[in-house]
Short mmCIF file of C-alpha atoms and ligand atoms in Angstrom, two decimals:
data_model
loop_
_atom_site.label_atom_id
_atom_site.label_comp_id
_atom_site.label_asym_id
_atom_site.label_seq_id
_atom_site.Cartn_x
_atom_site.Cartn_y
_atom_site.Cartn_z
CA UNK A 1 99.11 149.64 74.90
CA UNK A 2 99.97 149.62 70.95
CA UNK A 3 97.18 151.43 68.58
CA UNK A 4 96.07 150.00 65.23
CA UNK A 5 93.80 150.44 63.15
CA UNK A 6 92.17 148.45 60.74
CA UNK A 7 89.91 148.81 57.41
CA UNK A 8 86.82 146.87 56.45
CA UNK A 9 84.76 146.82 53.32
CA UNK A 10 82.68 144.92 50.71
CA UNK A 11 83.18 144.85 47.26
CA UNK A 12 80.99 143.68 44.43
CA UNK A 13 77.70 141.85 43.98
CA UNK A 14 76.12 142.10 47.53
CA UNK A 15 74.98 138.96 48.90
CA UNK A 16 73.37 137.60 52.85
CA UNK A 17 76.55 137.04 55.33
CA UNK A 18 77.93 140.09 54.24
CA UNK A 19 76.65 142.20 57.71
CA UNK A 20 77.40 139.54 59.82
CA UNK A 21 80.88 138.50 58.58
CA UNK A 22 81.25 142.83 59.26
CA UNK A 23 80.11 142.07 62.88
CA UNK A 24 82.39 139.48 63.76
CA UNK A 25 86.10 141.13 62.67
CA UNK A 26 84.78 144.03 64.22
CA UNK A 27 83.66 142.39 67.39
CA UNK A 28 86.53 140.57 67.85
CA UNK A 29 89.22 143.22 67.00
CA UNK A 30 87.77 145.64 69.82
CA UNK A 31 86.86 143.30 72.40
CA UNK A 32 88.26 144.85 75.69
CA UNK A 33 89.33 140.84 77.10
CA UNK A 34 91.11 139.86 73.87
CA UNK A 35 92.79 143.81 73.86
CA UNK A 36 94.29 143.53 77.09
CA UNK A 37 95.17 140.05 76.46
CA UNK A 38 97.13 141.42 72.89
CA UNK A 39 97.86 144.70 74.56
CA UNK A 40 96.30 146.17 71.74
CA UNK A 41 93.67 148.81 71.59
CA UNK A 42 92.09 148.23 67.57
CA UNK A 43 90.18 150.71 65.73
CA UNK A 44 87.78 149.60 62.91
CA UNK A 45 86.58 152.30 59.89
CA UNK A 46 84.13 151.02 57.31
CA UNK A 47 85.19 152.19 54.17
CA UNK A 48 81.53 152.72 52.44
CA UNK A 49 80.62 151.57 48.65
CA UNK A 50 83.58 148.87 48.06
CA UNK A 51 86.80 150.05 46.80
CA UNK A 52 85.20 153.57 45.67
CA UNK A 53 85.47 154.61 49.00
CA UNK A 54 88.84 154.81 48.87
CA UNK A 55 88.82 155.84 45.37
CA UNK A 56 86.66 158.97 46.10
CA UNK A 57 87.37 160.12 49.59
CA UNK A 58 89.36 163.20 49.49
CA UNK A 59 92.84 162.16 49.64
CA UNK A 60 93.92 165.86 51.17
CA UNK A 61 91.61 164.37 54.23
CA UNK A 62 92.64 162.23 56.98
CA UNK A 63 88.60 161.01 57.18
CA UNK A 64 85.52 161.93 54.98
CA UNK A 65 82.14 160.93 56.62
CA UNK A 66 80.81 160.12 53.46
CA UNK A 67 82.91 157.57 52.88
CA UNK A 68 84.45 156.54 56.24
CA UNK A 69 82.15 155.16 58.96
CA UNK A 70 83.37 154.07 62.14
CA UNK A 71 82.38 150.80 63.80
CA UNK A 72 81.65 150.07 67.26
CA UNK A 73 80.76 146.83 68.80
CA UNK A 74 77.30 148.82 69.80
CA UNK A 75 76.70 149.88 66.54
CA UNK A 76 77.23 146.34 64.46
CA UNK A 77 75.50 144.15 67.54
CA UNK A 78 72.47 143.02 65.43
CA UNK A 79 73.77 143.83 62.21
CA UNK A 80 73.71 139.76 61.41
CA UNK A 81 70.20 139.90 61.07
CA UNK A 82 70.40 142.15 58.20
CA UNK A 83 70.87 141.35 54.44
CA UNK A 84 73.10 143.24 51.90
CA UNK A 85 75.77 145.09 53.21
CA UNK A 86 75.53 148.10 55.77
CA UNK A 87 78.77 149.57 54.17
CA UNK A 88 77.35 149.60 50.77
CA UNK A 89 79.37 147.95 47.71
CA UNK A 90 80.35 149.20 44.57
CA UNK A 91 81.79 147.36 41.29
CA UNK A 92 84.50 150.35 41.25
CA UNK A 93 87.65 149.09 40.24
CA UNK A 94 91.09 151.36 41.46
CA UNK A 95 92.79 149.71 38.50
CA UNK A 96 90.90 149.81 35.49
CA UNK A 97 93.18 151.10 32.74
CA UNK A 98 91.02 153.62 31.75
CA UNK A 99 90.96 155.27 34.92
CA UNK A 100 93.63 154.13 37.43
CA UNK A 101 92.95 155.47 40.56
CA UNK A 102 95.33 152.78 43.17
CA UNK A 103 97.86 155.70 43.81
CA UNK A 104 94.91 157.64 45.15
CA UNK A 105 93.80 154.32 46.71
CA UNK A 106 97.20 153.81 48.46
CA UNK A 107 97.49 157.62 49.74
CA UNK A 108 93.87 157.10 51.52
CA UNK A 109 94.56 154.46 53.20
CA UNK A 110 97.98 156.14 54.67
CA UNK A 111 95.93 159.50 55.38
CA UNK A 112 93.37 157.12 57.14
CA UNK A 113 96.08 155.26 59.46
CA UNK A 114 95.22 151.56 57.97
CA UNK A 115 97.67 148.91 59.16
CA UNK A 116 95.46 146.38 57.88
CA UNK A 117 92.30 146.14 55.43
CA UNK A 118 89.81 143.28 55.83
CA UNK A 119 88.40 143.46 52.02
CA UNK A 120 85.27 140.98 51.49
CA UNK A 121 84.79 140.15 47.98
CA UNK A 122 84.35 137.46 44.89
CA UNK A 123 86.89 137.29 42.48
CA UNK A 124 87.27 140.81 41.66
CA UNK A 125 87.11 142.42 44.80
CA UNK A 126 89.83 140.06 45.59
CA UNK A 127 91.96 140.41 42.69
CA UNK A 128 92.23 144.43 43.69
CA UNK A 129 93.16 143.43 47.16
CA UNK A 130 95.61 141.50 46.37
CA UNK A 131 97.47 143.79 43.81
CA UNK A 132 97.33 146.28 47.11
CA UNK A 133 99.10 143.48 49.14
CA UNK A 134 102.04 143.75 46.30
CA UNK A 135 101.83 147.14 47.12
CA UNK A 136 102.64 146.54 50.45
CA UNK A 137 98.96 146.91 51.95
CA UNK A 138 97.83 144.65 54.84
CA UNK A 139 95.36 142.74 53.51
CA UNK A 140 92.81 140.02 54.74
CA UNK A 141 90.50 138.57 52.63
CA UNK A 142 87.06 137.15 53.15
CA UNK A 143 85.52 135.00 50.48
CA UNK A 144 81.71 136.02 49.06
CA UNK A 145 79.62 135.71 46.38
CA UNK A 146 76.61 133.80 45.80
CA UNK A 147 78.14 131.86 42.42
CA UNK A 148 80.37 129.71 44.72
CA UNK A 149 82.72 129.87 42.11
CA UNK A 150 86.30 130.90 44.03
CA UNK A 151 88.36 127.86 43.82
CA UNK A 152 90.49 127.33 47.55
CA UNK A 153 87.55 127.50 49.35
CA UNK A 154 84.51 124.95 49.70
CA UNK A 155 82.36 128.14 50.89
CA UNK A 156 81.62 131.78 49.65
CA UNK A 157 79.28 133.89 51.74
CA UNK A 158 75.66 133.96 50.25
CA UNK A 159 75.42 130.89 48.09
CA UNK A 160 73.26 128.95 50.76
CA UNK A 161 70.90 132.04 51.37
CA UNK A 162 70.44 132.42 47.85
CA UNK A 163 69.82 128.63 46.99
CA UNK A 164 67.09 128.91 49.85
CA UNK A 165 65.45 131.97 47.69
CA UNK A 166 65.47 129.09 44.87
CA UNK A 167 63.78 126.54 46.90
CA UNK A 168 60.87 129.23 48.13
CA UNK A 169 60.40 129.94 44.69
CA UNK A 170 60.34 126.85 42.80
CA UNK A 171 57.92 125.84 45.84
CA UNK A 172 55.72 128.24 44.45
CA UNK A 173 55.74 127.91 41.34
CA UNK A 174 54.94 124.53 41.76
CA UNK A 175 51.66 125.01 42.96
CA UNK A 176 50.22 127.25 40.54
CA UNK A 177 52.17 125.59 37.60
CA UNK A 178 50.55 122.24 38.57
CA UNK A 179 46.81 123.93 38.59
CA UNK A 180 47.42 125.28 35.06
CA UNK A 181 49.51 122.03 33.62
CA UNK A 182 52.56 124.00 32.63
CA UNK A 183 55.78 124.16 32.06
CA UNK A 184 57.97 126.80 33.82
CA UNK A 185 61.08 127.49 33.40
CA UNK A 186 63.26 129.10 36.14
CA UNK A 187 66.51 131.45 35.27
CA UNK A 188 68.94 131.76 38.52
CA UNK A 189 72.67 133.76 38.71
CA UNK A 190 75.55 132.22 38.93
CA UNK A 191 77.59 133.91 35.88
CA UNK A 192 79.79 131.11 34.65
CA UNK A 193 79.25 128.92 37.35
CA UNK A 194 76.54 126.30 37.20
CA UNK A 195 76.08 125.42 41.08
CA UNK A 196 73.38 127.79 41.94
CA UNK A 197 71.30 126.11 39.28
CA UNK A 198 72.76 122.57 40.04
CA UNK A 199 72.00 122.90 44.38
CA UNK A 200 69.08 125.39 43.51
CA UNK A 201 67.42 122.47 41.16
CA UNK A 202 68.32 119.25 43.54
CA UNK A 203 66.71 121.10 46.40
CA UNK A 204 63.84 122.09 44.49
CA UNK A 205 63.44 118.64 42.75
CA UNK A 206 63.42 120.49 39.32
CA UNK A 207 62.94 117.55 36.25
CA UNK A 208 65.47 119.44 34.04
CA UNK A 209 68.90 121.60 35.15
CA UNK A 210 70.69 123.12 32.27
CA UNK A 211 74.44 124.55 33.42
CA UNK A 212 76.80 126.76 32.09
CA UNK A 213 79.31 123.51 32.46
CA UNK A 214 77.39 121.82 29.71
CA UNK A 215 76.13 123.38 26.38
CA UNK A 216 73.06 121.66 26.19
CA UNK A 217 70.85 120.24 23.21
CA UNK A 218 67.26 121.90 22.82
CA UNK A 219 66.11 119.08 21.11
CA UNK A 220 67.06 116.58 23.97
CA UNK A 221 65.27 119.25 26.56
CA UNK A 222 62.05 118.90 24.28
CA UNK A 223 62.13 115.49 23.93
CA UNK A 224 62.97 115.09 27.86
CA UNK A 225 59.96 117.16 28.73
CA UNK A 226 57.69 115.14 26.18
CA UNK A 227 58.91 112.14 27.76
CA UNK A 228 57.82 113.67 31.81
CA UNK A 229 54.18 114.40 29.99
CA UNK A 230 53.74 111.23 28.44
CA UNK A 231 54.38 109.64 31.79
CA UNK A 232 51.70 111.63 33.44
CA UNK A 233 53.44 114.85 35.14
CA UNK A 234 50.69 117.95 35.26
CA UNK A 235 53.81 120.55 35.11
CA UNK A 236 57.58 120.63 34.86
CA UNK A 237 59.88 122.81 36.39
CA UNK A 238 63.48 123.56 34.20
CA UNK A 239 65.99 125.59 36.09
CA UNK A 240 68.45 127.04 33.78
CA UNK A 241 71.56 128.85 34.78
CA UNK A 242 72.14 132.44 33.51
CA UNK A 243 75.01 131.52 31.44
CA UNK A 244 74.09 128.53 30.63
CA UNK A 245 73.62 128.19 26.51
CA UNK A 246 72.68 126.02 23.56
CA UNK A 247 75.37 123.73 22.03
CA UNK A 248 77.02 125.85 19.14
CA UNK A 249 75.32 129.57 20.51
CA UNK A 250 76.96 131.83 22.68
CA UNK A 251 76.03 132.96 26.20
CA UNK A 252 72.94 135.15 26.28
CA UNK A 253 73.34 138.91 27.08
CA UNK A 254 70.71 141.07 29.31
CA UNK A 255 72.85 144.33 28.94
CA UNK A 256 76.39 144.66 26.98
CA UNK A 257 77.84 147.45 29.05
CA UNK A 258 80.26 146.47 31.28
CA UNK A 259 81.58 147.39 34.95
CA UNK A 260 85.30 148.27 35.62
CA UNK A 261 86.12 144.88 35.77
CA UNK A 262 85.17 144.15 32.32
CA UNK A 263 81.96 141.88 32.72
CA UNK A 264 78.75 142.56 31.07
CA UNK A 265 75.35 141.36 32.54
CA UNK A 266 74.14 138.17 31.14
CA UNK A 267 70.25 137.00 30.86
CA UNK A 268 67.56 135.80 28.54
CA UNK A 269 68.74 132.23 28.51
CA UNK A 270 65.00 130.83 30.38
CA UNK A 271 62.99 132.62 27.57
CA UNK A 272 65.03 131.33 25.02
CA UNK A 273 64.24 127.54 26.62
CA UNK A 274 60.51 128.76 27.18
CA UNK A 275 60.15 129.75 23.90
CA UNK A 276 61.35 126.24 22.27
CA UNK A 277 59.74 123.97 24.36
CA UNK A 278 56.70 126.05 24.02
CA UNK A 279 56.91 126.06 20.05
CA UNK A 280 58.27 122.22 20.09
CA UNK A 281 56.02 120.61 22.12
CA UNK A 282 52.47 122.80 22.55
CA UNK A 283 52.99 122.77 25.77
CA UNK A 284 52.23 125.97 27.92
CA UNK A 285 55.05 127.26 29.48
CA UNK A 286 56.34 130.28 31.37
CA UNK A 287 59.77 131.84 32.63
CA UNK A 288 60.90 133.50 35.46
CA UNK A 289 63.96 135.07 36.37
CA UNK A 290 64.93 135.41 39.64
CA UNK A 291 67.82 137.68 39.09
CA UNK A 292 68.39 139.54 42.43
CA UNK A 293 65.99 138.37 44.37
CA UNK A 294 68.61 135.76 45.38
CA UNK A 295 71.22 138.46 46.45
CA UNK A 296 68.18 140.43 49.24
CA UNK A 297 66.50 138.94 52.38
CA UNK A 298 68.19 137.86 55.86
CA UNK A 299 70.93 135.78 56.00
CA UNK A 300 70.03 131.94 56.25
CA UNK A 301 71.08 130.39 59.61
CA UNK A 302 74.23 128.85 57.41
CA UNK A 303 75.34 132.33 56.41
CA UNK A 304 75.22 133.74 59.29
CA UNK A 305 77.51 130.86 60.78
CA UNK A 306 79.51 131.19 58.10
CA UNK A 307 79.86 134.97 58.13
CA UNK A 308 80.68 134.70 62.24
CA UNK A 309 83.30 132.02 61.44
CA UNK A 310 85.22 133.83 58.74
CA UNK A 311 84.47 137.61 60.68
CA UNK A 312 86.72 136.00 63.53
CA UNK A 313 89.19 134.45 61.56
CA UNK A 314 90.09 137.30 59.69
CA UNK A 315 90.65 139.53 62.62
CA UNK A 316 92.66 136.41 64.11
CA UNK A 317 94.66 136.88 60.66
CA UNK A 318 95.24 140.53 61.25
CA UNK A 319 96.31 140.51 64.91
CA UNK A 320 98.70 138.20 63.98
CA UNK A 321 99.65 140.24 60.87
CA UNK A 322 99.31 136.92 58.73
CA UNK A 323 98.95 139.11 55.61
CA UNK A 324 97.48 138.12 51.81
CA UNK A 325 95.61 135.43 53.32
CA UNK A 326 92.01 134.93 52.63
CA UNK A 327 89.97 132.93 54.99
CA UNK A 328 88.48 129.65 53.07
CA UNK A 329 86.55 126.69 54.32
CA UNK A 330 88.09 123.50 53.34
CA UNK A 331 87.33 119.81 54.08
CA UNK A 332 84.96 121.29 57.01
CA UNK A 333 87.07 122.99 58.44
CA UNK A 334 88.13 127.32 58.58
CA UNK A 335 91.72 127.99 57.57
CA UNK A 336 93.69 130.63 55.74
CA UNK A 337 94.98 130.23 52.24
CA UNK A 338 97.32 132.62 50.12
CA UNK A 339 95.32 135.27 48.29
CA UNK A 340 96.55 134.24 44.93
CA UNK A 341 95.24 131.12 45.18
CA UNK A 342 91.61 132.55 45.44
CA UNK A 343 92.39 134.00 41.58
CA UNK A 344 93.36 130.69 39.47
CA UNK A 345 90.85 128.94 37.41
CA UNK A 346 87.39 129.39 38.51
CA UNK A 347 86.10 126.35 40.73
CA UNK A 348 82.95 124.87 37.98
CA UNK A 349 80.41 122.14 38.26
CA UNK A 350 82.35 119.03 37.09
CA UNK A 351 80.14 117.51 34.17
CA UNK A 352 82.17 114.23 34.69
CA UNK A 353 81.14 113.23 38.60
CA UNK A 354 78.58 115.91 39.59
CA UNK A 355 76.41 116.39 36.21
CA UNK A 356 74.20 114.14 34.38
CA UNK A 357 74.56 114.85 30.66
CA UNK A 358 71.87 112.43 29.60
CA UNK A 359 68.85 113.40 31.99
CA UNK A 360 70.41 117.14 32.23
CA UNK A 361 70.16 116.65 36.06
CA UNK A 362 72.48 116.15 39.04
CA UNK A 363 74.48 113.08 39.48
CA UNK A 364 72.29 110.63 41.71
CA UNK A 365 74.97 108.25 43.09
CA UNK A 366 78.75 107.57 43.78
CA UNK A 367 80.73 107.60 40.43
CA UNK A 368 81.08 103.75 39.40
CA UNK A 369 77.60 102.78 41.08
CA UNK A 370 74.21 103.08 39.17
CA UNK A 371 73.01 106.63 38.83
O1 LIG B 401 78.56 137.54 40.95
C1 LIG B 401 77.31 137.65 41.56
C2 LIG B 401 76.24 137.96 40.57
O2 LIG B 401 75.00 138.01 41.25
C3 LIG B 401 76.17 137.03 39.37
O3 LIG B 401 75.54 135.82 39.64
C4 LIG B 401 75.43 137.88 38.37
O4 LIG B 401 75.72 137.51 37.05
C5 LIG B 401 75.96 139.26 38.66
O5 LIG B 401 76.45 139.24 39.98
C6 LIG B 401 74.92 140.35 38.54
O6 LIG B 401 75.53 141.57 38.81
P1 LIG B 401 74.78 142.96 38.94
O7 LIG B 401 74.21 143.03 40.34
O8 LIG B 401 75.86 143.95 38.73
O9 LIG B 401 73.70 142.97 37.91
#
């Protein structure tokens, strides 16, 4: 029987599906049918807290429990259930110029045994894998992050958890907003990316969406909201996206120090909107911003699908030593994609078919047919 062993961990912003995309490779690269059948006996190691695991664990080791954790099939059995990530996640980056720490990177994963190193990640988490793969590490990626925003792939673990988070909310906001007649306005994640904002609004039925896609005019939101309280609405819900900004300003900032891959935290944008529809129209109105309350709770039932699907095709990818892949969902269906193309252009809400720059809402209809 041949030995290998194999390398899991998440990187970045933690989202739901992380634990139960963890349970799947795992399950499926030690299950004793599928090991006889491959005549290969797998061992899985969680690498803890993203790529600083492998950063920090003492490279004179061959293991260092506080980084290392070994996975059973027992141990990660109901670990679907859970939110976050049991291995912990980290914004470390081995290659930041100031501090490049991939030699040590590479050296721990050859004291640790690693044929092969299932990395989960967004964009950034990603991008280090697939330096690694130049390297000449085995690498398997698994798409996540709950801005949707990886182009190659129709899915990223979290997004549908997180627009569910939305939904709750607006729901209740919507109560109380209506009993006091006022406006609120709602401030989700999503960095560049408008969908959370565009999905989180549709579902919620929000009167107003303002996207990162499209700088919008504060005027036009006043005189949109004027219009909704002319016609008789007791309350009006806005859902602005965190980087969304007004035409000719610049993206609002929450905090101006940034992580190893360069990006600062980004925020402020709903009390900027409160604040001018307030002082425009007289009407009372409140923001909220959800911030990471759309990264925490369970998995939805979607994520968790999602996370079993891409767990199992990633340890398919592996036993098979199909290497710089990443799993993607495409055109309904799971496939494997080359890792590079997970790093072009970011995949954005297009203003032309999917974005209504007139009512600052989602597209209603087919292109060409009355919206
Ligand atoms: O990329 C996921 C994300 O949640 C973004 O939507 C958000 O801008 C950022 O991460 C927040 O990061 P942090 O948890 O480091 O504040």
């Amino acid at each position: 029987m041949q030995r290998r062993k194999i390398g899991i961990l998440t990187g970045g912003g933690d989202c739901a599906g992380l634990n139960p995309a963890i349970k799947w490779a795992v399950k499926t690269a030690l299950d004793a049918r599928l090991a006889a059948e491959r005549a290969t006996q797998f061992e899985v190691l969680g690498i803890r807290n993203g790529w600083e695991g492998l950063m920090y664990m003492d490279p004179s080791y061959t293991s260092d429990p506080r980084y290392i954790m070994p996975l059973t099939e027992e141990l990660v059995r109901t670990w679907d259930r859970y939110g976050g990530t049991n291995l912990g996640s980290s914004r470390g980056n081995p290659y930041n110029p100031k501090h490049n720490l991939s030699s040590t990177v590479m050296q721990n994963i050859e004291n640790l045994g690693l044929d092969s190193l299932i990395v989960i990640g967004g964009e950034d988490t990603l991008g280090v894998a697939s330096k690694l793969y130049r390297e000449g590490v085995g690498i398997v990626g698994i798409p996540k992050t709950i801005d949707l925003d990886l182009p190659g792939t129709d899915y990223t673990l979290g997004f549908e958890t997180a627009l569910n988070v939305i939904v709750e909310c607006v729901d209740r906001l919507r109560t109380t907003a209506g009993s006091h007649r006022r406006v609120f306005v709602v401030e989700t994640m999503g960095r560049h990316a408008g969908w959370l904002a565009l999905a989180g609004g549709e579902s919620s039925g929000a009167y107003i969406i303002l996207i990162p896609e499209h700088d919008f005019s504060v005027d036009r939101v006043n005189e949109l909201i004027l219009e909704g309280h002319r016609s008789g609405a007791r309350y009006e819900i806005v859902i602005v996206a965190e980087g969304a900004k007004p035409a000719g300003g610049v993206e609002f900032i929450r905090d101006s120090r940034i992580d190893g891959f360069g990006h600062c935290a980004l925020g402020g944008v709903g009390d900027f909107v409160a604040d001018s529809i307030q002082s425009a129209t007289g009407l009372e109105t409140r923001s909220m911003i959800l911030s990471h309350l759309q990264r925490g709770g369970v998995p939805c039932a979607y994520d968790r699908r999602m996370g079993r699907y891409f767990g199992i095709a990633a340890a398919d990818l592996v036993v098979d030593k199909d290497f710089g892949k990443i799993v993607a969902y495409r055109h309904g269906a799971i496939t494997a994609i080359p890792i590079e193309e997970v790093l072009g252009p970011p995949h954005l809400v297009n203003t032309a078919t999917q974005y209504d720059i007139v009512r600052y809402n989602g597209r209603r209809t087919i292109l060409g047919h009355r919206a």
